[in-house]
Amino acid sequence: MGKCTSCGAWNSFQEEVIQSNVGKTTSATAVISSSKPVVLGEIKSEKLDRIQTGIRELDQVVGGGIVPGSVILLGGEPGIGKSTLLLQVAVSLQKKVLYVSGEESPQQIFLRAQRLNTKSDSCYIYSETNVAAIIQEVKQFQPELVIIDSVQTLKHPDIDATPGSVSQIRETSNLLIELAKSTHTPMILIGHINKEGSIAGPKILEHMVDVVLQFEGDMHNVYRILRSNKNRFGSTAEIGIFEMVQSGLKEVSNPSEIMLSGNPEKLSGVAVASVMEGIRPLMIEVQALVSTAAYGTPQRTVNGYDNKRLNMILAVIEKRLGVKIYTKDVFINIAGGIRVQDTSIDFAVVAAILSSLFDFYIPNTYCFAGEIGLTGEVRSVSQVEKRVKESAKLGIQKMFVPPCEVKSNSQCQVISCSRIDNTFREIFKKSNAE
């Protein structure tokens, strides 16, 4: 400003720099710490009793139950069942639960509870988005579990930003985590995801919480997978499998029996694979369809499998087996709508492709587990013994695996395979004989 609005004088303003002394100390000796360095071996640990949610699949994923004072972040696609799962947790827990909803009214949550046919006298619904009011209510109400649905709807009254922005999520989540640690109250936060599939907001949110869970599944399929991407109190190798039914999410204790159709009509293009989801072995059905390309460029369509890996597998088949497949359309489908990341499914994909190409039936008592290398070798996979035991339970008589020290048992014969060309010549001969 050139002219003072009070006295009317020109060029009378002078700049003054004001420095705040808040948080600054005059010397290092003025700092007083409430803690002292402790020898690692002398630290005394307190055994914390985990809270059982009543849903075995969820308890298994988080490491045996919810640790008091921990903060769990649950992310997933819209409509995948995040709110449904946590409402079932709130009802089945039979403890004092505060369900904070920033997206739905209490009447909407009541209608969902009616659809789930669940009732509880210990689950309290609190519709609020102001984080200061939520913190005050938690301190007064003193629940045994707090559920926030969702963290992207919360807002801090002192921050001039819209809910869901980076600054709002960072500040509100920081206050909630501090509240959980100070009051020793476990907390579950529901997080939205962005177009790339990661949890929306700053990445620091995933660093601050104790457990990060991802709820996955196909919207057009009934099965859902709960994965643990981070867990400070347990393993990240566990998964939970649920089935979406009319009454909510139902636990699937043995998914292998559901995902195997048995192929009663003995059709070609079907092979059984043994994959590991976390530390759980699963028997899944790989379906393939190979047909002559009707239009110039052959199609490569996959569902539940990596498209680039399929192109590599097709190149290996053509090079190492001498099979001309570059003029064929190839379609791959993993039955059950599950997306498989375990590379041990490669062996079954090759088997299904060759079965469809030459139109021969692979017996449903055969199972495959092995990663395929570029030279056509069958590479080793982990936990073969667990896979063999699971296969034997489901009536598998022959399991084709890479060379290993696992021996056959009375129910399942283990066949070591070093290369795909020798293996499938043998399978083709036996299939023709049968």
Short mmCIF file of C-alpha atoms in Angstrom, two decimals:
data_model
loop_
_atom_site.label_atom_id
_atom_site.label_comp_id
_atom_site.label_asym_id
_atom_site.label_seq_id
_atom_site.Cartn_x
_atom_site.Cartn_y
_atom_site.Cartn_z
CA MET A 1 0.00 0.00 0.00
CA GLY A 2 1.35 3.46 -0.88
CA LYS A 3 -1.08 5.56 1.16
CA CYS A 4 -2.03 5.01 4.80
CA THR A 5 -5.77 4.66 5.26
CA SER A 6 -5.61 6.26 8.73
CA CYS A 7 -3.52 9.44 8.39
CA GLY A 8 -3.39 9.78 4.62
CA ALA A 9 0.43 9.92 4.46
CA TRP A 10 2.23 8.47 1.46
CA ASN A 11 5.08 5.89 1.61
CA SER A 12 4.86 5.69 5.41
CA PHE A 13 4.58 1.87 5.67
CA GLN A 14 7.62 -0.07 6.85
CA GLU A 15 8.10 -3.84 6.68
CA GLU A 16 8.65 -5.63 9.98
CA VAL A 17 9.61 -9.34 10.20
CA ILE A 18 7.97 -11.08 13.16
CA GLN A 19 9.58 -14.36 14.23
CA SER A 20 7.68 -16.71 16.51
CA ASN A 21 9.54 -18.34 19.39
CA VAL A 22 6.99 -21.12 19.76
CA GLY A 23 8.67 -24.49 19.73
CA LYS A 24 12.18 -22.97 19.84
CA THR A 25 14.58 -23.32 22.74
CA THR A 26 17.47 -21.06 23.69
CA SER A 27 19.84 -23.98 24.28
CA ALA A 28 20.01 -27.74 23.97
CA THR A 29 20.01 -28.13 27.76
CA ALA A 30 16.47 -26.77 27.97
CA VAL A 31 15.01 -29.85 26.24
CA ILE A 32 13.49 -32.29 28.73
CA SER A 33 12.56 -35.76 27.44
CA SER A 34 10.07 -38.03 29.15
CA SER A 35 11.83 -41.21 27.95
CA LYS A 36 15.33 -42.63 28.24
CA PRO A 37 17.30 -45.01 26.01
CA VAL A 38 16.68 -48.65 26.97
CA VAL A 39 18.70 -51.75 26.13
CA LEU A 40 16.80 -53.94 23.65
CA GLY A 41 17.19 -57.08 25.76
CA GLU A 42 15.81 -55.37 28.87
CA ILE A 43 12.54 -54.22 27.30
CA LYS A 44 9.55 -55.91 28.94
CA SER A 45 6.74 -56.80 26.57
CA GLU A 46 3.12 -56.98 27.60
CA LYS A 47 1.02 -59.75 26.13
CA LEU A 48 -2.04 -58.22 24.51
CA ASP A 49 -5.22 -60.23 24.20
CA ARG A 50 -6.49 -59.94 20.65
CA ILE A 51 -10.15 -59.18 20.04
CA GLN A 52 -11.91 -61.97 18.13
CA THR A 53 -14.36 -60.54 15.60
CA GLY A 54 -16.37 -63.74 15.22
CA ILE A 55 -15.48 -63.91 11.50
CA ARG A 56 -12.72 -66.51 11.15
CA GLU A 57 -11.52 -65.41 7.72
CA LEU A 58 -10.98 -61.83 8.92
CA ASP A 59 -9.30 -62.94 12.15
CA GLN A 60 -6.95 -65.14 10.14
CA VAL A 61 -5.93 -62.29 7.82
CA VAL A 62 -5.15 -59.82 10.63
CA GLY A 63 -3.08 -62.42 12.49
CA GLY A 64 -5.51 -64.02 14.93
CA GLY A 65 -7.69 -61.07 15.94
CA ILE A 66 -7.61 -57.28 16.32
CA VAL A 67 -4.87 -55.93 18.58
CA PRO A 68 -6.12 -53.29 21.08
CA GLY A 69 -5.01 -49.81 20.06
CA SER A 70 -4.26 -50.82 16.47
CA VAL A 71 -5.56 -48.98 13.41
CA ILE A 72 -6.71 -51.03 10.39
CA LEU A 73 -7.24 -49.50 6.94
CA LEU A 74 -9.64 -51.40 4.65
CA GLY A 75 -9.71 -50.45 0.95
CA GLY A 76 -11.60 -51.78 -2.03
CA GLU A 77 -13.69 -51.02 -5.11
CA PRO A 78 -17.07 -49.27 -4.70
CA GLY A 79 -19.80 -51.79 -3.94
CA ILE A 80 -17.37 -54.64 -3.24
CA GLY A 81 -18.77 -55.13 0.29
CA LYS A 82 -16.53 -53.10 2.65
CA SER A 83 -19.39 -51.58 4.63
CA THR A 84 -21.25 -54.89 4.65
CA LEU A 85 -18.24 -56.73 6.07
CA LEU A 86 -17.63 -54.20 8.84
CA LEU A 87 -21.32 -54.05 9.76
CA GLN A 88 -21.22 -57.83 10.17
CA VAL A 89 -18.11 -57.40 12.34
CA ALA A 90 -19.85 -54.76 14.47
CA VAL A 91 -22.85 -57.04 15.02
CA SER A 92 -21.01 -60.34 15.56
CA LEU A 93 -18.42 -58.87 17.94
CA GLN A 94 -20.91 -58.65 20.83
CA LYS A 95 -18.95 -55.74 22.29
CA LYS A 96 -19.55 -52.01 22.56
CA VAL A 97 -18.97 -50.81 18.98
CA LEU A 98 -19.26 -47.25 17.66
CA TYR A 99 -19.99 -47.26 13.92
CA VAL A 100 -19.28 -43.74 12.58
CA SER A 101 -20.86 -43.23 9.17
CA GLY A 102 -20.11 -40.21 7.02
CA GLU A 103 -21.73 -41.65 3.90
CA GLU A 104 -25.02 -43.14 5.08
CA SER A 105 -27.74 -42.10 7.47
CA PRO A 106 -28.68 -44.32 10.44
CA GLN A 107 -31.87 -45.29 8.60
CA GLN A 108 -29.88 -46.58 5.60
CA ILE A 109 -27.62 -48.63 7.86
CA PHE A 110 -30.67 -50.04 9.60
CA LEU A 111 -32.11 -51.14 6.25
CA ARG A 112 -28.84 -52.91 5.41
CA ALA A 113 -28.88 -54.63 8.80
CA GLN A 114 -32.40 -55.83 8.03
CA ARG A 115 -31.23 -57.28 4.70
CA LEU A 116 -28.40 -59.02 6.53
CA ASN A 117 -30.91 -60.29 9.11
CA THR A 118 -28.66 -59.16 11.97
CA LYS A 119 -29.52 -57.58 15.30
CA SER A 120 -27.32 -56.20 18.03
CA ASP A 121 -27.85 -54.20 21.21
CA SER A 122 -24.18 -53.24 21.48
CA CYS A 123 -23.66 -51.60 18.05
CA TYR A 124 -24.21 -47.83 18.08
CA ILE A 125 -24.55 -45.80 14.87
CA TYR A 126 -23.16 -42.27 14.85
CA SER A 127 -23.63 -40.16 11.70
CA GLU A 128 -20.95 -37.46 11.77
CA THR A 129 -18.15 -36.09 9.57
CA ASN A 130 -16.56 -33.55 11.94
CA VAL A 131 -13.44 -35.22 13.31
CA ALA A 132 -13.42 -33.02 16.44
CA ALA A 133 -16.95 -34.17 17.33
CA ILE A 134 -16.00 -37.80 16.65
CA ILE A 135 -12.97 -37.60 18.95
CA GLN A 136 -15.04 -36.02 21.71
CA GLU A 137 -17.74 -38.69 21.35
CA VAL A 138 -15.21 -41.55 21.45
CA LYS A 139 -13.65 -40.18 24.65
CA GLN A 140 -17.05 -39.88 26.35
CA PHE A 141 -18.61 -43.06 24.95
CA GLN A 142 -15.51 -45.28 25.45
CA PRO A 143 -16.34 -48.01 22.92
CA GLU A 144 -14.32 -51.23 22.53
CA LEU A 145 -14.09 -50.80 18.74
CA VAL A 146 -14.51 -47.80 16.44
CA ILE A 147 -15.41 -48.15 12.75
CA ILE A 148 -15.04 -45.10 10.47
CA ASP A 149 -16.93 -45.26 7.16
CA SER A 150 -15.10 -43.66 5.48
CA VAL A 151 -11.94 -41.64 6.16
CA GLN A 152 -12.39 -39.66 2.93
CA THR A 153 -15.65 -38.12 4.20
CA LEU A 154 -14.15 -36.65 7.39
CA LYS A 155 -13.25 -32.99 7.74
CA HIS A 156 -11.30 -30.90 10.23
CA PRO A 157 -13.04 -27.59 11.12
CA ASP A 158 -9.76 -25.62 11.12
CA ILE A 159 -8.67 -26.70 7.62
CA ASP A 160 -10.11 -24.80 4.68
CA ALA A 161 -10.28 -27.74 2.23
CA THR A 162 -12.92 -30.11 0.94
CA PRO A 163 -13.33 -33.57 2.52
CA GLY A 164 -11.23 -36.14 0.71
CA SER A 165 -8.40 -33.73 -0.10
CA VAL A 166 -4.82 -34.59 0.84
CA SER A 167 -4.66 -32.07 3.69
CA GLN A 168 -7.97 -33.20 5.21
CA ILE A 169 -7.12 -36.91 5.04
CA ARG A 170 -3.64 -36.35 6.48
CA GLU A 171 -4.87 -34.28 9.43
CA THR A 172 -8.03 -36.25 10.29
CA SER A 173 -6.32 -39.66 10.06
CA ASN A 174 -3.41 -38.40 12.17
CA LEU A 175 -5.82 -37.29 14.92
CA LEU A 176 -7.72 -40.59 14.80
CA ILE A 177 -4.53 -42.67 15.01
CA GLU A 178 -3.34 -40.58 17.96
CA LEU A 179 -6.74 -41.13 19.62
CA ALA A 180 -6.54 -44.91 19.10
CA LYS A 181 -3.05 -45.12 20.61
CA SER A 182 -3.82 -42.88 23.60
CA THR A 183 -7.13 -44.54 24.53
CA HIS A 184 -6.03 -48.08 23.55
CA THR A 185 -9.14 -48.37 21.37
CA PRO A 186 -8.86 -50.40 18.14
CA MET A 187 -10.07 -48.59 15.06
CA ILE A 188 -11.01 -49.70 11.53
CA LEU A 189 -10.95 -47.10 8.76
CA ILE A 190 -12.64 -47.66 5.41
CA GLY A 191 -10.71 -46.07 2.54
CA HIS A 192 -11.83 -45.32 -0.99
CA ILE A 193 -9.56 -46.18 -3.91
CA ASN A 194 -8.63 -44.16 -6.98
CA LYS A 195 -8.73 -45.15 -10.65
CA GLU A 196 -5.34 -46.86 -10.39
CA GLY A 197 -6.62 -49.16 -7.64
CA SER A 198 -4.60 -47.71 -4.73
CA ILE A 199 -6.13 -46.10 -1.66
CA ALA A 200 -7.07 -42.47 -2.35
CA GLY A 201 -5.20 -39.78 -0.48
CA PRO A 202 -1.59 -39.40 0.64
CA LYS A 203 0.61 -42.48 0.71
CA ILE A 204 1.58 -41.57 4.27
CA LEU A 205 -1.84 -42.82 5.38
CA GLU A 206 -0.79 -46.41 4.64
CA HIS A 207 2.50 -45.84 6.47
CA MET A 208 0.83 -44.51 9.63
CA VAL A 209 -1.73 -47.28 10.14
CA ASP A 210 -0.82 -50.70 11.55
CA VAL A 211 -2.68 -52.94 9.09
CA VAL A 212 -3.63 -52.36 5.45
CA LEU A 213 -6.27 -54.71 4.03
CA GLN A 214 -7.43 -54.87 0.42
CA PHE A 215 -10.87 -56.23 -0.46
CA GLU A 216 -10.75 -57.62 -4.00
CA GLY A 217 -13.18 -59.30 -6.33
CA ASP A 218 -15.17 -59.07 -9.52
CA MET A 219 -18.42 -57.13 -9.31
CA HIS A 220 -20.04 -59.75 -11.56
CA ASN A 221 -18.84 -62.66 -9.42
CA VAL A 222 -19.89 -63.74 -5.95
CA TYR A 223 -16.43 -64.40 -4.50
CA ARG A 224 -14.35 -61.81 -2.65
CA ILE A 225 -10.74 -62.03 -1.46
CA LEU A 226 -9.45 -60.15 1.58
CA ARG A 227 -5.67 -59.61 1.36
CA SER A 228 -3.24 -58.17 3.87
CA ASN A 229 -0.78 -55.75 2.24
CA LYS A 230 0.74 -54.66 5.56
CA ASN A 231 0.49 -56.08 9.06
CA ARG A 232 2.64 -55.03 12.02
CA PHE A 233 1.17 -57.77 14.19
CA GLY A 234 1.17 -60.77 11.86
CA SER A 235 1.96 -62.24 8.48
CA THR A 236 1.02 -60.64 5.16
CA ALA A 237 0.78 -64.07 3.51
CA GLU A 238 -2.79 -64.76 4.67
CA ILE A 239 -5.96 -64.27 2.65
CA GLY A 240 -9.64 -64.59 3.49
CA ILE A 241 -12.26 -65.74 0.98
CA PHE A 242 -15.91 -64.71 1.16
CA GLU A 243 -18.99 -65.35 -0.91
CA MET A 244 -21.50 -62.56 -1.46
CA VAL A 245 -25.00 -63.89 -0.85
CA GLN A 246 -28.34 -62.23 -0.21
CA SER A 247 -27.80 -62.26 3.55
CA GLY A 248 -24.34 -60.65 3.31
CA LEU A 249 -20.81 -62.03 3.12
CA LYS A 250 -20.46 -65.72 3.84
CA GLU A 251 -17.13 -67.30 4.78
CA VAL A 252 -15.70 -69.88 2.37
CA SER A 253 -13.73 -72.41 4.40
CA ASN A 254 -12.79 -74.70 1.46
CA PRO A 255 -12.83 -72.67 -1.79
CA SER A 256 -11.17 -75.43 -3.84
CA GLU A 257 -14.33 -77.56 -3.82
CA ILE A 258 -16.40 -74.65 -5.12
CA MET A 259 -14.00 -73.61 -7.88
CA LEU A 260 -13.66 -77.10 -9.36
CA SER A 261 -16.54 -78.19 -11.59
CA GLY A 262 -15.11 -81.68 -12.14
CA ASN A 263 -15.64 -81.40 -15.93
CA PRO A 264 -18.25 -84.19 -15.97
CA GLU A 265 -18.64 -84.11 -19.76
CA LYS A 266 -14.89 -84.69 -20.30
CA LEU A 267 -14.41 -81.66 -22.52
CA SER A 268 -11.06 -80.44 -23.81
CA GLY A 269 -9.41 -77.18 -22.78
CA VAL A 270 -9.68 -77.69 -19.01
CA ALA A 271 -6.81 -78.26 -16.58
CA VAL A 272 -6.58 -78.14 -12.79
CA ALA A 273 -3.90 -75.93 -11.23
CA SER A 274 -2.54 -75.85 -7.70
CA VAL A 275 -1.73 -72.28 -6.67
CA MET A 276 -0.80 -70.62 -3.40
CA GLU A 277 -2.82 -67.65 -2.19
CA GLY A 278 -0.77 -66.48 0.74
CA ILE A 279 -0.01 -69.67 2.65
CA ARG A 280 -3.25 -71.37 1.57
CA PRO A 281 -3.15 -73.87 -1.33
CA LEU A 282 -6.05 -73.60 -3.77
CA MET A 283 -7.17 -75.93 -6.54
CA ILE A 284 -8.59 -73.88 -9.38
CA GLU A 285 -9.78 -74.66 -12.87
CA VAL A 286 -8.01 -73.15 -15.88
CA GLN A 287 -10.12 -73.00 -19.04
CA ALA A 288 -8.68 -72.38 -22.50
CA LEU A 289 -10.20 -72.03 -25.95
CA VAL A 290 -7.98 -72.11 -29.05
CA SER A 291 -9.61 -71.54 -32.42
CA THR A 292 -8.58 -70.40 -35.89
CA ALA A 293 -8.47 -66.62 -36.22
CA ALA A 294 -11.32 -65.50 -38.46
CA TYR A 295 -10.05 -61.94 -38.77
CA GLY A 296 -6.45 -60.98 -39.65
CA THR A 297 -4.92 -60.39 -36.19
CA PRO A 298 -5.35 -63.26 -33.68
CA GLN A 299 -7.01 -62.37 -30.39
CA ARG A 300 -5.40 -62.90 -26.98
CA THR A 301 -8.07 -62.53 -24.30
CA VAL A 302 -7.53 -63.43 -20.64
CA ASN A 303 -9.62 -63.28 -17.49
CA GLY A 304 -7.83 -63.66 -14.16
CA TYR A 305 -4.37 -64.13 -15.68
CA ASP A 306 -1.61 -61.79 -16.85
CA ASN A 307 -1.93 -60.95 -20.56
CA LYS A 308 1.81 -60.39 -21.06
CA ARG A 309 2.59 -63.71 -19.41
CA LEU A 310 0.19 -65.44 -21.78
CA ASN A 311 2.07 -64.02 -24.77
CA MET A 312 5.30 -65.39 -23.30
CA ILE A 313 3.74 -68.83 -22.74
CA LEU A 314 2.48 -68.93 -26.33
CA ALA A 315 5.95 -68.07 -27.64
CA VAL A 316 7.47 -70.88 -25.55
CA ILE A 317 4.88 -73.37 -26.85
CA GLU A 318 5.61 -72.41 -30.45
CA LYS A 319 9.39 -72.45 -30.06
CA ARG A 320 9.94 -75.48 -27.80
CA LEU A 321 7.03 -77.71 -28.86
CA GLY A 322 6.99 -76.78 -32.55
CA VAL A 323 3.28 -76.00 -32.43
CA LYS A 324 2.11 -73.30 -34.84
CA ILE A 325 -0.18 -71.14 -32.77
CA TYR A 326 0.42 -67.66 -34.21
CA THR A 327 -2.68 -67.96 -36.42
CA LYS A 328 -4.97 -68.99 -33.56
CA ASP A 329 -7.25 -67.04 -31.26
CA VAL A 330 -6.47 -67.89 -27.62
CA PHE A 331 -8.86 -67.27 -24.74
CA ILE A 332 -7.95 -68.01 -21.11
CA ASN A 333 -10.36 -67.94 -18.18
CA ILE A 334 -9.68 -68.66 -14.50
CA ALA A 335 -12.88 -70.20 -13.15
CA GLY A 336 -14.43 -68.54 -10.10
CA GLY A 337 -13.52 -64.97 -11.07
CA ILE A 338 -10.28 -65.01 -9.06
CA ARG A 339 -7.21 -63.21 -10.34
CA VAL A 340 -4.15 -65.41 -9.81
CA GLN A 341 -0.71 -63.89 -9.26
CA ASP A 342 1.15 -67.12 -8.48
CA THR A 343 3.37 -68.05 -11.45
CA SER A 344 2.94 -71.76 -10.68
CA ILE A 345 -0.28 -71.61 -12.69
CA ASP A 346 1.81 -71.48 -15.91
CA PHE A 347 1.99 -75.29 -16.15
CA ALA A 348 -1.80 -75.64 -16.07
CA VAL A 349 -2.21 -72.82 -18.62
CA VAL A 350 0.05 -74.69 -21.06
CA ALA A 351 -1.88 -77.91 -20.41
CA ALA A 352 -5.25 -76.23 -21.05
CA ILE A 353 -4.01 -74.55 -24.26
CA LEU A 354 -2.63 -77.82 -25.70
CA SER A 355 -5.76 -79.68 -24.62
CA SER A 356 -7.97 -77.24 -26.51
CA LEU A 357 -5.65 -77.03 -29.52
CA PHE A 358 -5.47 -80.81 -30.08
CA ASP A 359 -8.95 -81.44 -28.64
CA PHE A 360 -7.94 -84.08 -26.14
CA TYR A 361 -9.29 -84.49 -22.64
CA ILE A 362 -7.04 -84.15 -19.61
CA PRO A 363 -8.47 -86.24 -16.74
CA ASN A 364 -9.79 -84.18 -13.87
CA THR A 365 -7.70 -86.31 -11.53
CA TYR A 366 -4.56 -84.62 -12.95
CA CYS A 367 -3.17 -81.46 -11.37
CA PHE A 368 -0.35 -79.12 -12.46
CA ALA A 369 1.94 -76.80 -10.52
CA GLY A 370 5.03 -75.21 -12.03
CA GLU A 371 6.47 -72.04 -13.49
CA ILE A 372 7.43 -72.19 -17.18
CA GLY A 373 10.78 -70.75 -18.24
CA LEU A 374 11.73 -69.40 -21.64
CA THR A 375 13.68 -72.54 -22.49
CA GLY A 376 10.65 -74.74 -21.88
CA GLU A 377 11.80 -76.01 -18.50
CA VAL A 378 9.44 -76.42 -15.56
CA ARG A 379 10.86 -74.27 -12.78
CA SER A 380 10.52 -74.96 -9.08
CA VAL A 381 7.68 -73.61 -6.96
CA SER A 382 7.30 -73.16 -3.22
CA GLN A 383 5.50 -75.36 -0.68
CA VAL A 384 4.99 -78.36 -2.95
CA GLU A 385 4.19 -80.60 0.01
CA LYS A 386 1.23 -78.42 1.01
CA ARG A 387 -0.06 -78.50 -2.54
CA VAL A 388 0.16 -82.30 -2.68
CA LYS A 389 -1.75 -82.69 0.60
CA GLU A 390 -4.51 -80.36 -0.59
CA SER A 391 -4.71 -82.19 -3.93
CA ALA A 392 -5.05 -85.54 -2.18
CA LYS A 393 -8.00 -84.21 -0.15
CA LEU A 394 -9.86 -83.35 -3.33
CA GLY A 395 -9.29 -86.68 -5.05
CA ILE A 396 -6.35 -85.74 -7.29
CA GLN A 397 -4.49 -88.92 -8.28
CA LYS A 398 -1.54 -87.49 -10.24
CA MET A 399 0.21 -84.19 -9.62
CA PHE A 400 2.76 -82.89 -12.14
CA VAL A 401 5.37 -80.74 -10.41
CA PRO A 402 8.98 -79.62 -11.05
CA PRO A 403 11.76 -81.95 -9.84
CA CYS A 404 11.65 -81.95 -6.05
CA GLU A 405 12.16 -84.18 -3.03
CA VAL A 406 8.46 -84.51 -2.19
CA LYS A 407 7.38 -88.15 -2.35
CA SER A 408 4.10 -89.64 -3.46
CA ASN A 409 1.52 -90.77 -0.92
CA SER A 410 -1.21 -93.36 -1.06
CA GLN A 411 -3.78 -90.91 -2.46
CA CYS A 412 -1.71 -88.78 -4.84
CA GLN A 413 1.19 -89.73 -7.12
CA VAL A 414 3.82 -87.00 -7.53
CA ILE A 415 5.33 -86.91 -11.05
CA SER A 416 8.47 -84.82 -11.55
CA CYS A 417 8.62 -82.88 -14.81
CA SER A 418 11.71 -81.08 -16.07
CA ARG A 419 10.50 -79.99 -19.52
CA ILE A 420 7.10 -79.36 -21.06
CA ASP A 421 7.76 -81.26 -24.33
CA ASN A 422 8.45 -84.61 -22.64
CA THR A 423 5.63 -84.13 -20.16
CA PHE A 424 2.85 -83.47 -22.65
CA ARG A 425 3.93 -86.21 -25.04
CA GLU A 426 3.47 -88.62 -22.15
CA ILE A 427 0.12 -87.11 -21.12
CA PHE A 428 -1.12 -87.18 -24.73
CA LYS A 429 -0.27 -90.88 -25.08
CA LYS A 430 -2.00 -91.80 -21.83
CA SER A 431 -5.06 -89.71 -22.68
CA ASN A 432 -5.41 -91.44 -26.06
CA ALA A 433 -5.03 -94.83 -24.38
CA GLU A 434 -7.79 -94.01 -21.92
#
